[in-house]
CSV table of C-alpha atoms in Angstrom, one decimal:
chain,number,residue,atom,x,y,z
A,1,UNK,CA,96.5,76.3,112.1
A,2,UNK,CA,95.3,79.8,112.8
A,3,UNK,CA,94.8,82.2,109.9
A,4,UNK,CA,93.3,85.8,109.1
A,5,UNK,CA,91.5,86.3,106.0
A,6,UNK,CA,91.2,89.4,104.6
A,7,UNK,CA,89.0,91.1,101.9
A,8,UNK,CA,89.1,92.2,99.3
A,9,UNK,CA,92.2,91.4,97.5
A,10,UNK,CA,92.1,94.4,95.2
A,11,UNK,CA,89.9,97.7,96.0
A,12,UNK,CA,89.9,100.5,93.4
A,13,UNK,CA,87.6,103.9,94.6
A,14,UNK,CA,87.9,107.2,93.3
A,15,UNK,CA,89.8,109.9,95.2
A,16,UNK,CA,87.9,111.3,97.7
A,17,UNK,CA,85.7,108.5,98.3
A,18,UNK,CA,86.3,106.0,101.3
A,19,UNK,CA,87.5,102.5,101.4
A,20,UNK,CA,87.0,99.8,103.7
A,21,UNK,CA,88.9,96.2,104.0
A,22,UNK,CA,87.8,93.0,106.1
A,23,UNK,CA,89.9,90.9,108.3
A,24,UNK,CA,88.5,88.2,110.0
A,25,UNK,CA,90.5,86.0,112.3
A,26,UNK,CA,90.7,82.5,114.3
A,27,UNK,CA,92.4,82.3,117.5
A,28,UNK,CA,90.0,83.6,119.6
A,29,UNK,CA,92.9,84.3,121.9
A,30,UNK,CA,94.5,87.2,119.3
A,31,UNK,CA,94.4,90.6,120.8
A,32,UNK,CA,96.5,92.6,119.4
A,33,UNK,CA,95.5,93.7,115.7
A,34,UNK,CA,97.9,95.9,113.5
A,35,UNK,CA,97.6,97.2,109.9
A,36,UNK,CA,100.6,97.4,107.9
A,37,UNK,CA,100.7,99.6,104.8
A,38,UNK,CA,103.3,98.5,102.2
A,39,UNK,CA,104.2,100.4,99.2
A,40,UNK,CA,106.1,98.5,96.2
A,41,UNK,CA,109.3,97.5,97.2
A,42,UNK,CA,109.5,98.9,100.8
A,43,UNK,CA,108.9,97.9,104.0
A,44,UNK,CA,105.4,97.1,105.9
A,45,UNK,CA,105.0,100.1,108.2
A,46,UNK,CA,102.7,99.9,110.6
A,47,UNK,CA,100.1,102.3,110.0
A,48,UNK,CA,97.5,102.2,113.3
A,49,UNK,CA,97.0,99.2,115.7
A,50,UNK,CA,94.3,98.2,118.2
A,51,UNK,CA,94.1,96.4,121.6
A,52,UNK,CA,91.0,93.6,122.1
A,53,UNK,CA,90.1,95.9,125.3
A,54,UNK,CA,89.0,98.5,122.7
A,55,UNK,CA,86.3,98.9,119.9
A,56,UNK,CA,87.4,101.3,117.7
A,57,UNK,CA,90.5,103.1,117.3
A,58,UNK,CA,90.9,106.3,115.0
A,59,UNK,CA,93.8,108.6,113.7
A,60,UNK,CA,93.3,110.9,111.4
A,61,UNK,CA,91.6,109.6,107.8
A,62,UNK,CA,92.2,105.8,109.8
A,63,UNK,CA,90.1,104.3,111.7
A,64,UNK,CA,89.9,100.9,112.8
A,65,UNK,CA,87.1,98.9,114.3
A,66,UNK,CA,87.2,95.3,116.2
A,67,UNK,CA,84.5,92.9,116.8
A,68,UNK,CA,85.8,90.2,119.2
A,69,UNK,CA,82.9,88.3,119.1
A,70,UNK,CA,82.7,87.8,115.8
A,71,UNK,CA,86.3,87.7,115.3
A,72,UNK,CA,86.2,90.7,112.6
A,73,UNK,CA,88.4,94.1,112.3
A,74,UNK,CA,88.4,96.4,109.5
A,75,UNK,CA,90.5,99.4,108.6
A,76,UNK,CA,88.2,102.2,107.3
A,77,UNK,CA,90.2,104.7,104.9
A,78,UNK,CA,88.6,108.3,104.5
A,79,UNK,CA,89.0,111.1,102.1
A,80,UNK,CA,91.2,108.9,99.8
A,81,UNK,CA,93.8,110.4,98.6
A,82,UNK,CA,96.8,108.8,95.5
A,83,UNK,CA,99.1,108.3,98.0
A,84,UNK,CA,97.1,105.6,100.3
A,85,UNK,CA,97.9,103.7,97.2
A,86,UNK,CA,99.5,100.6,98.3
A,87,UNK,CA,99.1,97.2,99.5
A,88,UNK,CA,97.1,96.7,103.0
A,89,UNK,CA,98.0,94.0,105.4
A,90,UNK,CA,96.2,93.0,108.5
A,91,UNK,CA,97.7,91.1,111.4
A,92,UNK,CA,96.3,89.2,114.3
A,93,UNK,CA,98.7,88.3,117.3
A,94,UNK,CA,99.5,87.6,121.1
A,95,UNK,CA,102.5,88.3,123.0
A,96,UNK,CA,104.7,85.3,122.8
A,97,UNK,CA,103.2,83.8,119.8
A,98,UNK,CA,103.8,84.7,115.9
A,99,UNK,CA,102.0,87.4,114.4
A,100,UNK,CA,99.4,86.0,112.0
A,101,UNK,CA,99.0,88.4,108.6
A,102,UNK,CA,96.0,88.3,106.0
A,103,UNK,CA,96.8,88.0,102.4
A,104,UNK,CA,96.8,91.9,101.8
A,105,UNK,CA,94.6,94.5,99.7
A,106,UNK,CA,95.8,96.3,96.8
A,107,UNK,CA,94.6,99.5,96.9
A,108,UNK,CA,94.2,101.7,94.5
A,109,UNK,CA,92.7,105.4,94.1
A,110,UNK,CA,92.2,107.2,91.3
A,111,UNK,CA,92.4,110.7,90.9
B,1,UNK,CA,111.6,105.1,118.2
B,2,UNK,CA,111.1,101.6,116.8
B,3,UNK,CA,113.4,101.6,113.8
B,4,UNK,CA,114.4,98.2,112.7
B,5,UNK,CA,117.3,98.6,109.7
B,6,UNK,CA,118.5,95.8,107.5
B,7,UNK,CA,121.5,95.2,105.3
B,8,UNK,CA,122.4,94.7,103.0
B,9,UNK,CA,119.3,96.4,101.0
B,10,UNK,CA,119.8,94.5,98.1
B,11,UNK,CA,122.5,91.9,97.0
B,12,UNK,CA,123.4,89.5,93.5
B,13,UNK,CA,125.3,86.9,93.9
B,14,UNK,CA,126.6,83.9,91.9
B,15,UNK,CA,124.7,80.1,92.7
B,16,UNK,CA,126.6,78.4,95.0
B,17,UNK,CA,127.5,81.2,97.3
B,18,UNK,CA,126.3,81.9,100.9
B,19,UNK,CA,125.1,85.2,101.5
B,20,UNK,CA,124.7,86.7,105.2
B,21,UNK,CA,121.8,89.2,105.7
B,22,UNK,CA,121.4,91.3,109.1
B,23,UNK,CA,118.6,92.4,111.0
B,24,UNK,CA,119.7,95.2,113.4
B,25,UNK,CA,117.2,96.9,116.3
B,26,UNK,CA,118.2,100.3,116.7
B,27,UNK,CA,116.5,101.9,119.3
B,28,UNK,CA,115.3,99.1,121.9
B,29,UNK,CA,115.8,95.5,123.0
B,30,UNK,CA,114.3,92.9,120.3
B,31,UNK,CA,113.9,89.9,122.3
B,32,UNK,CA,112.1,88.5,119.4
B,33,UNK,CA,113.3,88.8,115.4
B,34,UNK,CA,111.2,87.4,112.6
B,35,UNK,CA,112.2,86.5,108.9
B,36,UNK,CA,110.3,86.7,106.2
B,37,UNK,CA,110.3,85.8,102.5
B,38,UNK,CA,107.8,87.8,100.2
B,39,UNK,CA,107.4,87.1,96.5
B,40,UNK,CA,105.8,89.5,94.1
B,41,UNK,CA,102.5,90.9,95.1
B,42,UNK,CA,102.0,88.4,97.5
B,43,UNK,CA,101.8,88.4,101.3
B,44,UNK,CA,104.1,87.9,104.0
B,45,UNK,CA,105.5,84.7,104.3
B,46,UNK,CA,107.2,83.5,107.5
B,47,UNK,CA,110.3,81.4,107.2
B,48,UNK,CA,111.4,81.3,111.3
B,49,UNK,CA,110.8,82.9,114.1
B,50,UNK,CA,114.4,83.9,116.5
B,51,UNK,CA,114.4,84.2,120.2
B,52,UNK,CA,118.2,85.8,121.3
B,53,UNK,CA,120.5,83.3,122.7
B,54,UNK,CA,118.3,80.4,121.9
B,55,UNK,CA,118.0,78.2,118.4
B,56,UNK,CA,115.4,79.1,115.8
B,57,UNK,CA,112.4,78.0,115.4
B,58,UNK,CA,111.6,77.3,111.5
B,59,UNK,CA,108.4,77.2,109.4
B,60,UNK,CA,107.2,73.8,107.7
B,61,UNK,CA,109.0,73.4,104.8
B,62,UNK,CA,111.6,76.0,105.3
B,63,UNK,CA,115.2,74.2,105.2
B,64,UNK,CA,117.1,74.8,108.3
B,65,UNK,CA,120.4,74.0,106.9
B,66,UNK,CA,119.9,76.4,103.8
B,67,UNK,CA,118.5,79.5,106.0
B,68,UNK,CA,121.1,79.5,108.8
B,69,UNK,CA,119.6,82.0,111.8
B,70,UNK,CA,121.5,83.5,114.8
B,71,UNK,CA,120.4,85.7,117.1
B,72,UNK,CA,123.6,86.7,119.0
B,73,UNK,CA,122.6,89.6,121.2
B,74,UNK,CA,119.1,91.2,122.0
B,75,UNK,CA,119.7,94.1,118.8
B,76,UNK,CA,121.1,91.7,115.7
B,77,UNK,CA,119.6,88.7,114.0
B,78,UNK,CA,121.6,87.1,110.9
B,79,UNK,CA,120.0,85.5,108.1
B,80,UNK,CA,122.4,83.2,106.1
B,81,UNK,CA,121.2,81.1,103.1
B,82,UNK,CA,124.2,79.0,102.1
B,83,UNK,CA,124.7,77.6,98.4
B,84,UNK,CA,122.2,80.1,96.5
B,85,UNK,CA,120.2,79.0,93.9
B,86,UNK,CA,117.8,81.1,91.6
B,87,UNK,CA,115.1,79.9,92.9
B,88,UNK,CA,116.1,81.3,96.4
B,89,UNK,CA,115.8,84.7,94.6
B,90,UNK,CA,113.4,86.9,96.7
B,91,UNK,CA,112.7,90.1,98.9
B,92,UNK,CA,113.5,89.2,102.5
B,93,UNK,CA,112.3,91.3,105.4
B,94,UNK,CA,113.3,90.7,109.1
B,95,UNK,CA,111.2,92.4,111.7
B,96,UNK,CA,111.7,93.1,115.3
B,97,UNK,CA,109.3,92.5,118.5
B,98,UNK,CA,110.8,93.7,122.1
B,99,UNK,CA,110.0,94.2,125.5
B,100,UNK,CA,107.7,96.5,127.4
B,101,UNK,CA,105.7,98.9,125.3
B,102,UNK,CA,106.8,97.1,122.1
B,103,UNK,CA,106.0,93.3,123.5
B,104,UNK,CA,103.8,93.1,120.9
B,105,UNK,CA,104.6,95.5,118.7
B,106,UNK,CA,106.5,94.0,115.4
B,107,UNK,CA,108.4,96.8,113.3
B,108,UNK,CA,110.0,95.9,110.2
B,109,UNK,CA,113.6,96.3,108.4
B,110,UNK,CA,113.6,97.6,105.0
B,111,UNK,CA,114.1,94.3,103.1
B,112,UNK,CA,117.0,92.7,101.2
B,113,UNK,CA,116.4,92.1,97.3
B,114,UNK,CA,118.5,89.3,96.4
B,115,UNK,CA,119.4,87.9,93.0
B,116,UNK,CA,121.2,84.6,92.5
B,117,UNK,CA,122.7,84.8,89.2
């Protein structure tokens, strides 16, 4: 079946610093690609989101870039602060079809 | 816009009992509901995906019989798992997809902690 794999599973940096997770998906026909940041025992909220008619998305400290040919995204993080502490999910998905989510990053940052 | 809410937010109950979660859209049309089960630290897991007005589709391996879905109108979903056992102990999150600018958008509810005792 399809599946998104996402690294790394844990990601510890230093406040300040940046950090960088990996999603790489299958279904060639994905193209919509959120990010979800979940803090312990709350909801996923969706945190920035990108189209397949786009490269590279940004907000703020977020940014996220897509590769469709190589089936890659990855949500860049930076200026770290303690309170981007939390687990990362990405998410591959089509209209119509279920939303596909990698395996998540726990992030931490020190201060 | 885009607020999903979910309730109860956390239940116990005794094994044997059936316990009735819902899933609630507040602010637009959720053609589409999901529920999830998620165990500690781990990801996402999907237990059934609900269209409204039409039966659920389940995961493999997810009993249909234990984890009773309706999706009455376009802004509730239920979640019902009948005769609780420990093991079905867990954080459950439903999350909403609509129509329009959120067709593929998925927002979540806040989850539902429950304990069988």
């Amino acid at each position: 079946g399809e599946n998104v794999e996402q690294h790394p599973s844990t990601l510890s940096v230093q406040e300040g610093d940046s950090a960088v997770i990996k999603c790489t998906y299958s279904d060639s026909a994905s193209n919509y690609f959120p990010w979800y940041k979940q803090e312990l025992g709350k909801r996923p909220q969706l945190i920035i989101d990108i189209r397949s008619n786009v490269g590279e998305k940004k907000d703020q400290r977020i940014a996220v870039t897509l590769n469709k040919t190589a089936k890659h995204f990855s949500l860049h993080i930076t200026e770290t602060q303690p309170e981007d502490s939390a687990v990362y999910f990405c998410a591959a998905s089509r209209a119509g079809f279920k939303t596909i989510f990698g395996a998540g990053t726990r992030l931490f940052v020190k201060a | 816009g885009a607020v999903v809410s979910q309730h109860p937010s956390w239940v116990i109950c005794k094994s044997g009992t059936s316990v009735k979660i819902e899933c609630r859209s507040l602010d637009f049309q959720a053609t589409t509901m999901f529920w999830y089960r998620q165990f500690p630290k781990q990801s996402l897991m999907l237990m059934a995906t609900s269209n409204e007005g039409s039966k659920a589709t389940y995961e493999q391996g997810v009993e249909k019989d234990k984890f009773l879905i309706n999706h009455a109108s376009l802004t509730l979903s239920t979640l019902t798992v009948t005769s609780a056992h420990p093991e079905d102990s867990s954080f459950y999150i439903c999350s909403a997809r609509g129509t329009g600018g959120f067709a593929d958008e998925q927002y979540f509810g806040p989850g539902t902690r429950l304990t069988v005792t």
